[in-house]
């Protein structure tokens, strides 16, 4: 095999691989020897089919397999011999259609990771803004839960229901005088004014009292879920079994027990802990942003354009999705277009910070244990249907790039924790509103932050349609995903070589790979006859 470098410009590289017909033919012979014992053909005993017949039967597929393997080996060789560190999957394509018996010429293009200057992590200074949990905050949380879990007490039998009261009833629904399926029930409770029933239903409950029988008239909405009822007029025969007033009892032990807790104090402890976690999350977000600001300010180096483009694509896709849900999507998109260059700069800085964090982690022995990795895979697998989870686990275990993407957020957190330990930290107690304002502040140069691979670890929303806050969408988009996009430096080499076996396939996202597995198996099965 001949390997010729055709481009060496910045971080871009290109090579031409020439796979000789002799090499391909030799590989076909090897494959024939491998599968021949398994091939069955009428007139021959199992495993006794002549090699020339096996070649004739499966020649085309064997040629493709041989070419794939040759290209894969060639890409591995050029990466190894040239000591390359691919930033993304190399693009591998045949320069012309392959013809059996002729040499095959393959073009390989890729971008490599830059040589990152030794990161300077000395002299980092951070301020830790903390928020204390007050009794008033806990009281507010308790009241919020109480309001969401409204309790009701039986009203006097003569009491007439009013808005806010709960009515308990038995009912029979009819269309054209005939009861319809699903329109009959007993003991249904509804709060008047809740809007939980079809329009006009709850309003007609005002004035009823326990023991009343009443028929009400309603019209199902045209977009009602059941097509046989949509837009139809209906009647409901009601028997009112109880009317209840909202309870004004304070949240007490009885209320806590309804929630499955021992006492109101246990509820307060639980809520206090939740608020503390929220505050700690805000504190970490603030510190992390300041940390990334300092790192970005002290390091500047070229980054792979392909990685920047991929990162920008993720940012832009997310913004387009969120703009589509604005009141005026067209205006939102137009506002985004004005800041396209800003978002691209954000993508570039994310990638640079990702490479920087990766370098810091590797230089200082930051690692993710196999136990931690197994836990990550198991958690991610839960997002899939039960029958697909094992396949997902196998895919991650067999695809280094997919595993790297999965581990990136945790790896970044561990690197950030390491840097927190190295930094000189001063503490200041502030109000929550002040901390939130500091996180959102544009004065703090938070337009650009850590690199991402599409995961959102912080509660930030883009608001691209609001012109008055034109810079804020950029700041929030930048803060969305701060895990290192290039953390997968070590396994990139293997992944690139593996993917290169597909001569006409360009770089593929991890999510596509599982769909390719069955195809690969099918090809093998065919070759085996």
Short mmCIF file of C-alpha atoms in Angstrom, two decimals, residues 16 21 28 38 84 100 129 173 181 190 210 301 321 335 375 379 401 427 436 452 474 483:
data_model
loop_
_atom_site.label_atom_id
_atom_site.label_comp_id
_atom_site.label_asym_id
_atom_site.label_seq_id
_atom_site.Cartn_x
_atom_site.Cartn_y
_atom_site.Cartn_z
CA UNK A 16 -3.99 9.42 -1.00
CA UNK A 21 -5.17 -5.25 -6.65
CA UNK A 28 -10.08 -12.26 -0.61
CA UNK A 38 -19.28 -22.92 6.62
CA UNK A 84 -1.73 12.11 14.09
CA UNK A 100 -12.28 -5.69 -9.60
CA UNK A 129 -20.96 33.39 46.36
CA UNK A 173 -72.80 11.68 29.28
CA UNK A 181 -68.34 5.14 25.71
CA UNK A 190 -63.58 18.63 40.25
CA UNK A 210 -75.23 17.72 47.87
CA UNK A 301 -4.51 28.73 19.97
CA UNK A 321 -35.91 24.98 17.94
CA UNK A 335 -32.77 38.36 15.36
CA UNK A 375 -22.62 3.79 35.93
CA UNK A 379 -27.89 5.62 33.34
CA UNK A 401 -16.07 7.98 20.25
CA UNK A 427 -16.27 33.42 50.23
CA UNK A 436 -28.73 34.86 39.93
CA UNK A 452 -20.22 21.50 24.74
CA UNK A 474 -25.54 34.50 23.12
CA UNK A 483 -18.55 19.78 28.79
#
